[in-house]
JSON list of C-alpha atoms in Angstrom, two decimals:
[
{"chain": "A", "resi": 1, "resn": "UNK", "atom": "CA", "xyz": [124.66, 96.01, 105.16]},
{"chain": "A", "resi": 2, "resn": "UNK", "atom": "CA", "xyz": [121.23, 97.19, 106.34]},
{"chain": "A", "resi": 3, "resn": "UNK", "atom": "CA", "xyz": [118.79, 94.75, 107.87]},
{"chain": "A", "resi": 4, "resn": "UNK", "atom": "CA", "xyz": [115.12, 95.55, 108.41]},
{"chain": "A", "resi": 5, "resn": "UNK", "atom": "CA", "xyz": [112.82, 93.61, 110.71]},
{"chain": "A", "resi": 6, "resn": "UNK", "atom": "CA", "xyz": [109.07, 94.26, 110.82]},
{"chain": "A", "resi": 7, "resn": "UNK", "atom": "CA", "xyz": [106.79, 93.52, 113.74]},
{"chain": "A", "resi": 8, "resn": "UNK", "atom": "CA", "xyz": [103.31, 94.38, 114.97]},
{"chain": "A", "resi": 9, "resn": "UNK", "atom": "CA", "xyz": [101.12, 92.58, 112.47]},
{"chain": "A", "resi": 10, "resn": "UNK", "atom": "CA", "xyz": [98.16, 90.50, 113.51]},
{"chain": "A", "resi": 11, "resn": "UNK", "atom": "CA", "xyz": [94.45, 89.85, 113.21]},
{"chain": "A", "resi": 12, "resn": "UNK", "atom": "CA", "xyz": [92.00, 92.68, 113.87]},
{"chain": "A", "resi": 13, "resn": "UNK", "atom": "CA", "xyz": [88.36, 93.38, 113.18]},
{"chain": "A", "resi": 14, "resn": "UNK", "atom": "CA", "xyz": [87.16, 95.98, 110.72]},
{"chain": "A", "resi": 15, "resn": "UNK", "atom": "CA", "xyz": [87.61, 99.41, 112.26]},
{"chain": "A", "resi": 16, "resn": "UNK", "atom": "CA", "xyz": [90.44, 98.30, 114.51]},
{"chain": "A", "resi": 17, "resn": "UNK", "atom": "CA", "xyz": [94.00, 99.57, 114.72]},
{"chain": "A", "resi": 18, "resn": "UNK", "atom": "CA", "xyz": [97.52, 98.22, 114.52]},
{"chain": "A", "resi": 19, "resn": "UNK", "atom": "CA", "xyz": [100.93, 99.80, 114.72]},
{"chain": "A", "resi": 20, "resn": "UNK", "atom": "CA", "xyz": [103.67, 98.24, 112.64]},
{"chain": "A", "resi": 21, "resn": "UNK", "atom": "CA", "xyz": [107.31, 98.74, 113.56]},
{"chain": "A", "resi": 22, "resn": "UNK", "atom": "CA", "xyz": [110.41, 98.35, 111.43]},
{"chain": "A", "resi": 23, "resn": "UNK", "atom": "CA", "xyz": [113.73, 98.17, 113.23]},
{"chain": "A", "resi": 24, "resn": "UNK", "atom": "CA", "xyz": [116.86, 98.83, 111.18]},
{"chain": "A", "resi": 25, "resn": "UNK", "atom": "CA", "xyz": [120.37, 97.64, 111.89]},
{"chain": "A", "resi": 26, "resn": "UNK", "atom": "CA", "xyz": [123.63, 98.34, 110.13]},
{"chain": "A", "resi": 27, "resn": "UNK", "atom": "CA", "xyz": [124.44, 101.57, 108.37]},
{"chain": "A", "resi": 28, "resn": "UNK", "atom": "CA", "xyz": [121.50, 103.96, 108.52]},
{"chain": "A", "resi": 29, "resn": "UNK", "atom": "CA", "xyz": [121.25, 107.71, 108.35]},
{"chain": "A", "resi": 30, "resn": "UNK", "atom": "CA", "xyz": [118.91, 110.58, 107.55]},
{"chain": "A", "resi": 31, "resn": "UNK", "atom": "CA", "xyz": [119.74, 110.00, 103.89]},
{"chain": "A", "resi": 32, "resn": "UNK", "atom": "CA", "xyz": [117.52, 106.90, 103.92]},
{"chain": "A", "resi": 33, "resn": "UNK", "atom": "CA", "xyz": [113.94, 107.19, 102.86]},
{"chain": "A", "resi": 34, "resn": "UNK", "atom": "CA", "xyz": [111.75, 104.60, 104.57]},
{"chain": "A", "resi": 35, "resn": "UNK", "atom": "CA", "xyz": [108.57, 103.11, 103.21]},
{"chain": "A", "resi": 36, "resn": "UNK", "atom": "CA", "xyz": [105.87, 100.55, 103.72]},
{"chain": "A", "resi": 37, "resn": "UNK", "atom": "CA", "xyz": [104.57, 98.35, 100.92]},
{"chain": "A", "resi": 38, "resn": "UNK", "atom": "CA", "xyz": [101.99, 95.60, 101.01]},
{"chain": "A", "resi": 39, "resn": "UNK", "atom": "CA", "xyz": [101.19, 92.55, 98.96]},
{"chain": "A", "resi": 40, "resn": "UNK", "atom": "CA", "xyz": [98.01, 90.51, 99.04]},
{"chain": "A", "resi": 41, "resn": "UNK", "atom": "CA", "xyz": [97.80, 86.96, 97.64]},
{"chain": "A", "resi": 42, "resn": "UNK", "atom": "CA", "xyz": [97.70, 87.06, 93.85]},
{"chain": "A", "resi": 43, "resn": "UNK", "atom": "CA", "xyz": [98.34, 90.80, 93.81]},
{"chain": "A", "resi": 44, "resn": "UNK", "atom": "CA", "xyz": [101.35, 92.90, 92.94]},
{"chain": "A", "resi": 45, "resn": "UNK", "atom": "CA", "xyz": [103.26, 94.67, 95.66]},
{"chain": "A", "resi": 46, "resn": "UNK", "atom": "CA", "xyz": [101.86, 98.16, 96.15]},
{"chain": "A", "resi": 47, "resn": "UNK", "atom": "CA", "xyz": [103.11, 101.32, 97.78]},
{"chain": "A", "resi": 48, "resn": "UNK", "atom": "CA", "xyz": [101.44, 102.25, 101.06]},
{"chain": "A", "resi": 49, "resn": "UNK", "atom": "CA", "xyz": [103.43, 105.07, 102.67]},
{"chain": "A", "resi": 50, "resn": "UNK", "atom": "CA", "xyz": [106.89, 106.61, 102.70]},
{"chain": "A", "resi": 51, "resn": "UNK", "atom": "CA", "xyz": [108.85, 109.18, 104.65]},
{"chain": "A", "resi": 52, "resn": "UNK", "atom": "CA", "xyz": [111.96, 110.96, 103.43]},
{"chain": "A", "resi": 53, "resn": "UNK", "atom": "CA", "xyz": [115.32, 110.74, 105.11]},
{"chain": "A", "resi": 54, "resn": "UNK", "atom": "CA", "xyz": [114.93, 114.11, 106.77]},
{"chain": "A", "resi": 55, "resn": "UNK", "atom": "CA", "xyz": [111.54, 113.14, 108.19]},
{"chain": "A", "resi": 56, "resn": "UNK", "atom": "CA", "xyz": [109.91, 116.24, 106.71]},
{"chain": "A", "resi": 57, "resn": "UNK", "atom": "CA", "xyz": [107.87, 114.77, 103.86]},
{"chain": "A", "resi": 58, "resn": "UNK", "atom": "CA", "xyz": [105.47, 111.86, 103.63]},
{"chain": "A", "resi": 59, "resn": "UNK", "atom": "CA", "xyz": [103.47, 110.22, 100.89]},
{"chain": "A", "resi": 60, "resn": "UNK", "atom": "CA", "xyz": [100.52, 107.84, 101.03]},
{"chain": "A", "resi": 61, "resn": "UNK", "atom": "CA", "xyz": [98.47, 105.55, 98.89]},
{"chain": "A", "resi": 62, "resn": "UNK", "atom": "CA", "xyz": [95.19, 107.37, 98.26]},
{"chain": "A", "resi": 63, "resn": "UNK", "atom": "CA", "xyz": [93.09, 104.65, 99.88]},
{"chain": "A", "resi": 64, "resn": "UNK", "atom": "CA", "xyz": [94.94, 104.93, 103.21]},
{"chain": "A", "resi": 65, "resn": "UNK", "atom": "CA", "xyz": [95.12, 108.72, 103.49]},
{"chain": "A", "resi": 66, "resn": "UNK", "atom": "CA", "xyz": [93.57, 109.87, 106.74]},
{"chain": "A", "resi": 67, "resn": "UNK", "atom": "CA", "xyz": [93.77, 106.36, 108.21]},
{"chain": "A", "resi": 68, "resn": "UNK", "atom": "CA", "xyz": [97.48, 105.48, 108.16]},
{"chain": "A", "resi": 69, "resn": "UNK", "atom": "CA", "xyz": [100.38, 107.53, 109.49]},
{"chain": "A", "resi": 70, "resn": "UNK", "atom": "CA", "xyz": [104.06, 106.85, 108.85]},
{"chain": "A", "resi": 71, "resn": "UNK", "atom": "CA", "xyz": [106.67, 108.19, 111.24]},
{"chain": "A", "resi": 72, "resn": "UNK", "atom": "CA", "xyz": [110.30, 107.61, 112.08]},
{"chain": "A", "resi": 73, "resn": "UNK", "atom": "CA", "xyz": [112.48, 107.75, 115.15]},
{"chain": "A", "resi": 74, "resn": "UNK", "atom": "CA", "xyz": [116.05, 107.97, 113.92]},
{"chain": "A", "resi": 75, "resn": "UNK", "atom": "CA", "xyz": [117.44, 107.74, 117.46]},
{"chain": "A", "resi": 76, "resn": "UNK", "atom": "CA", "xyz": [115.95, 104.24, 117.60]},
{"chain": "A", "resi": 77, "resn": "UNK", "atom": "CA", "xyz": [116.52, 103.45, 113.91]},
{"chain": "A", "resi": 78, "resn": "UNK", "atom": "CA", "xyz": [112.85, 102.61, 113.68]},
{"chain": "A", "resi": 79, "resn": "UNK", "atom": "CA", "xyz": [110.00, 103.50, 111.35]},
{"chain": "A", "resi": 80, "resn": "UNK", "atom": "CA", "xyz": [106.35, 103.03, 112.26]},
{"chain": "A", "resi": 81, "resn": "UNK", "atom": "CA", "xyz": [103.07, 102.67, 110.44]},
{"chain": "A", "resi": 82, "resn": "UNK", "atom": "CA", "xyz": [100.05, 103.51, 112.56]},
{"chain": "A", "resi": 83, "resn": "UNK", "atom": "CA", "xyz": [96.99, 101.97, 110.92]},
{"chain": "A", "resi": 84, "resn": "UNK", "atom": "CA", "xyz": [93.54, 103.06, 112.07]},
{"chain": "A", "resi": 85, "resn": "UNK", "atom": "CA", "xyz": [90.05, 102.32, 110.78]},
{"chain": "A", "resi": 86, "resn": "UNK", "atom": "CA", "xyz": [91.28, 99.14, 109.17]},
{"chain": "A", "resi": 87, "resn": "UNK", "atom": "CA", "xyz": [89.28, 97.56, 106.37]},
{"chain": "A", "resi": 88, "resn": "UNK", "atom": "CA", "xyz": [89.28, 94.02, 104.96]},
{"chain": "A", "resi": 89, "resn": "UNK", "atom": "CA", "xyz": [90.96, 95.34, 101.81]},
{"chain": "A", "resi": 90, "resn": "UNK", "atom": "CA", "xyz": [93.96, 96.29, 103.96]},
{"chain": "A", "resi": 91, "resn": "UNK", "atom": "CA", "xyz": [94.68, 92.59, 104.48]},
{"chain": "A", "resi": 92, "resn": "UNK", "atom": "CA", "xyz": [98.16, 91.84, 103.14]},
{"chain": "A", "resi": 93, "resn": "UNK", "atom": "CA", "xyz": [101.74, 91.15, 104.05]},
{"chain": "A", "resi": 94, "resn": "UNK", "atom": "CA", "xyz": [103.30, 94.49, 104.92]},
{"chain": "A", "resi": 95, "resn": "UNK", "atom": "CA", "xyz": [106.95, 95.07, 104.07]},
{"chain": "A", "resi": 96, "resn": "UNK", "atom": "CA", "xyz": [109.32, 97.71, 105.33]},
{"chain": "A", "resi": 97, "resn": "UNK", "atom": "CA", "xyz": [111.79, 99.12, 102.81]},
{"chain": "A", "resi": 98, "resn": "UNK", "atom": "CA", "xyz": [114.68, 101.57, 102.82]},
{"chain": "A", "resi": 99, "resn": "UNK", "atom": "CA", "xyz": [116.29, 103.59, 100.06]},
{"chain": "A", "resi": 100, "resn": "UNK", "atom": "CA", "xyz": [119.72, 105.14, 100.45]},
{"chain": "A", "resi": 101, "resn": "UNK", "atom": "CA", "xyz": [120.62, 108.58, 99.14]},
{"chain": "A", "resi": 102, "resn": "UNK", "atom": "CA", "xyz": [117.07, 109.89, 99.53]},
{"chain": "A", "resi": 103, "resn": "UNK", "atom": "CA", "xyz": [117.07, 112.75, 102.00]},
{"chain": "A", "resi": 104, "resn": "UNK", "atom": "CA", "xyz": [114.28, 114.80, 100.44]},
{"chain": "A", "resi": 105, "resn": "UNK", "atom": "CA", "xyz": [112.13, 112.57, 98.26]},
{"chain": "A", "resi": 106, "resn": "UNK", "atom": "CA", "xyz": [109.47, 109.96, 99.01]},
{"chain": "A", "resi": 107, "resn": "UNK", "atom": "CA", "xyz": [109.68, 107.53, 96.09]},
{"chain": "A", "resi": 108, "resn": "UNK", "atom": "CA", "xyz": [106.78, 105.19, 95.49]},
{"chain": "A", "resi": 109, "resn": "UNK", "atom": "CA", "xyz": [108.26, 102.55, 93.20]},
{"chain": "A", "resi": 110, "resn": "UNK", "atom": "CA", "xyz": [109.37, 99.35, 94.94]},
{"chain": "A", "resi": 111, "resn": "UNK", "atom": "CA", "xyz": [112.16, 98.92, 92.39]},
{"chain": "A", "resi": 112, "resn": "UNK", "atom": "CA", "xyz": [113.90, 102.00, 93.78]},
{"chain": "A", "resi": 113, "resn": "UNK", "atom": "CA", "xyz": [114.37, 100.64, 97.30]},
{"chain": "A", "resi": 114, "resn": "UNK", "atom": "CA", "xyz": [117.63, 99.01, 98.32]},
{"chain": "A", "resi": 115, "resn": "UNK", "atom": "CA", "xyz": [116.65, 97.04, 101.42]},
{"chain": "A", "resi": 116, "resn": "UNK", "atom": "CA", "xyz": [113.62, 95.03, 102.46]},
{"chain": "A", "resi": 117, "resn": "UNK", "atom": "CA", "xyz": [112.31, 93.37, 105.57]},
{"chain": "A", "resi": 118, "resn": "UNK", "atom": "CA", "xyz": [110.77, 89.92, 105.71]},
{"chain": "A", "resi": 119, "resn": "UNK", "atom": "CA", "xyz": [107.20, 91.17, 106.01]},
{"chain": "A", "resi": 120, "resn": "UNK", "atom": "CA", "xyz": [104.51, 90.98, 108.67]},
{"chain": "A", "resi": 121, "resn": "UNK", "atom": "CA", "xyz": [100.98, 89.71, 108.10]},
{"chain": "A", "resi": 122, "resn": "UNK", "atom": "CA", "xyz": [98.02, 92.02, 108.66]},
{"chain": "A", "resi": 123, "resn": "UNK", "atom": "CA", "xyz": [94.59, 90.43, 108.50]},
{"chain": "A", "resi": 124, "resn": "UNK", "atom": "CA", "xyz": [91.39, 92.44, 108.88]},
{"chain": "A", "resi": 125, "resn": "UNK", "atom": "CA", "xyz": [88.21, 90.46, 109.37]},
{"chain": "A", "resi": 126, "resn": "UNK", "atom": "CA", "xyz": [84.77, 91.71, 108.38]}
]
């Protein structure tokens, strides 16, 4: 009953920036944690960033700390991932995910999330 649609991916040079957006439709609330995951060819899906339903706590993959920022605008049912200082190793398909019943926590396991978007490609050239 919740649909997530990512946008904002593209091709950038090393050191560039992108902002990904994830628009949610259907039943959403501040009980939904939102997260970004990424998956490169031949690699497992990995956690990138998450924000709890209340918007008070965030968590990040160590390699993106200080470069990426996750935020949410519940009035627009949208979550964002601002990506700065991009590196070639950031190249992947980025997926938006939502987890119901998660007002306070920022889970990192992809198996815990209920809903997923279709993904948006981010390519960083060197």
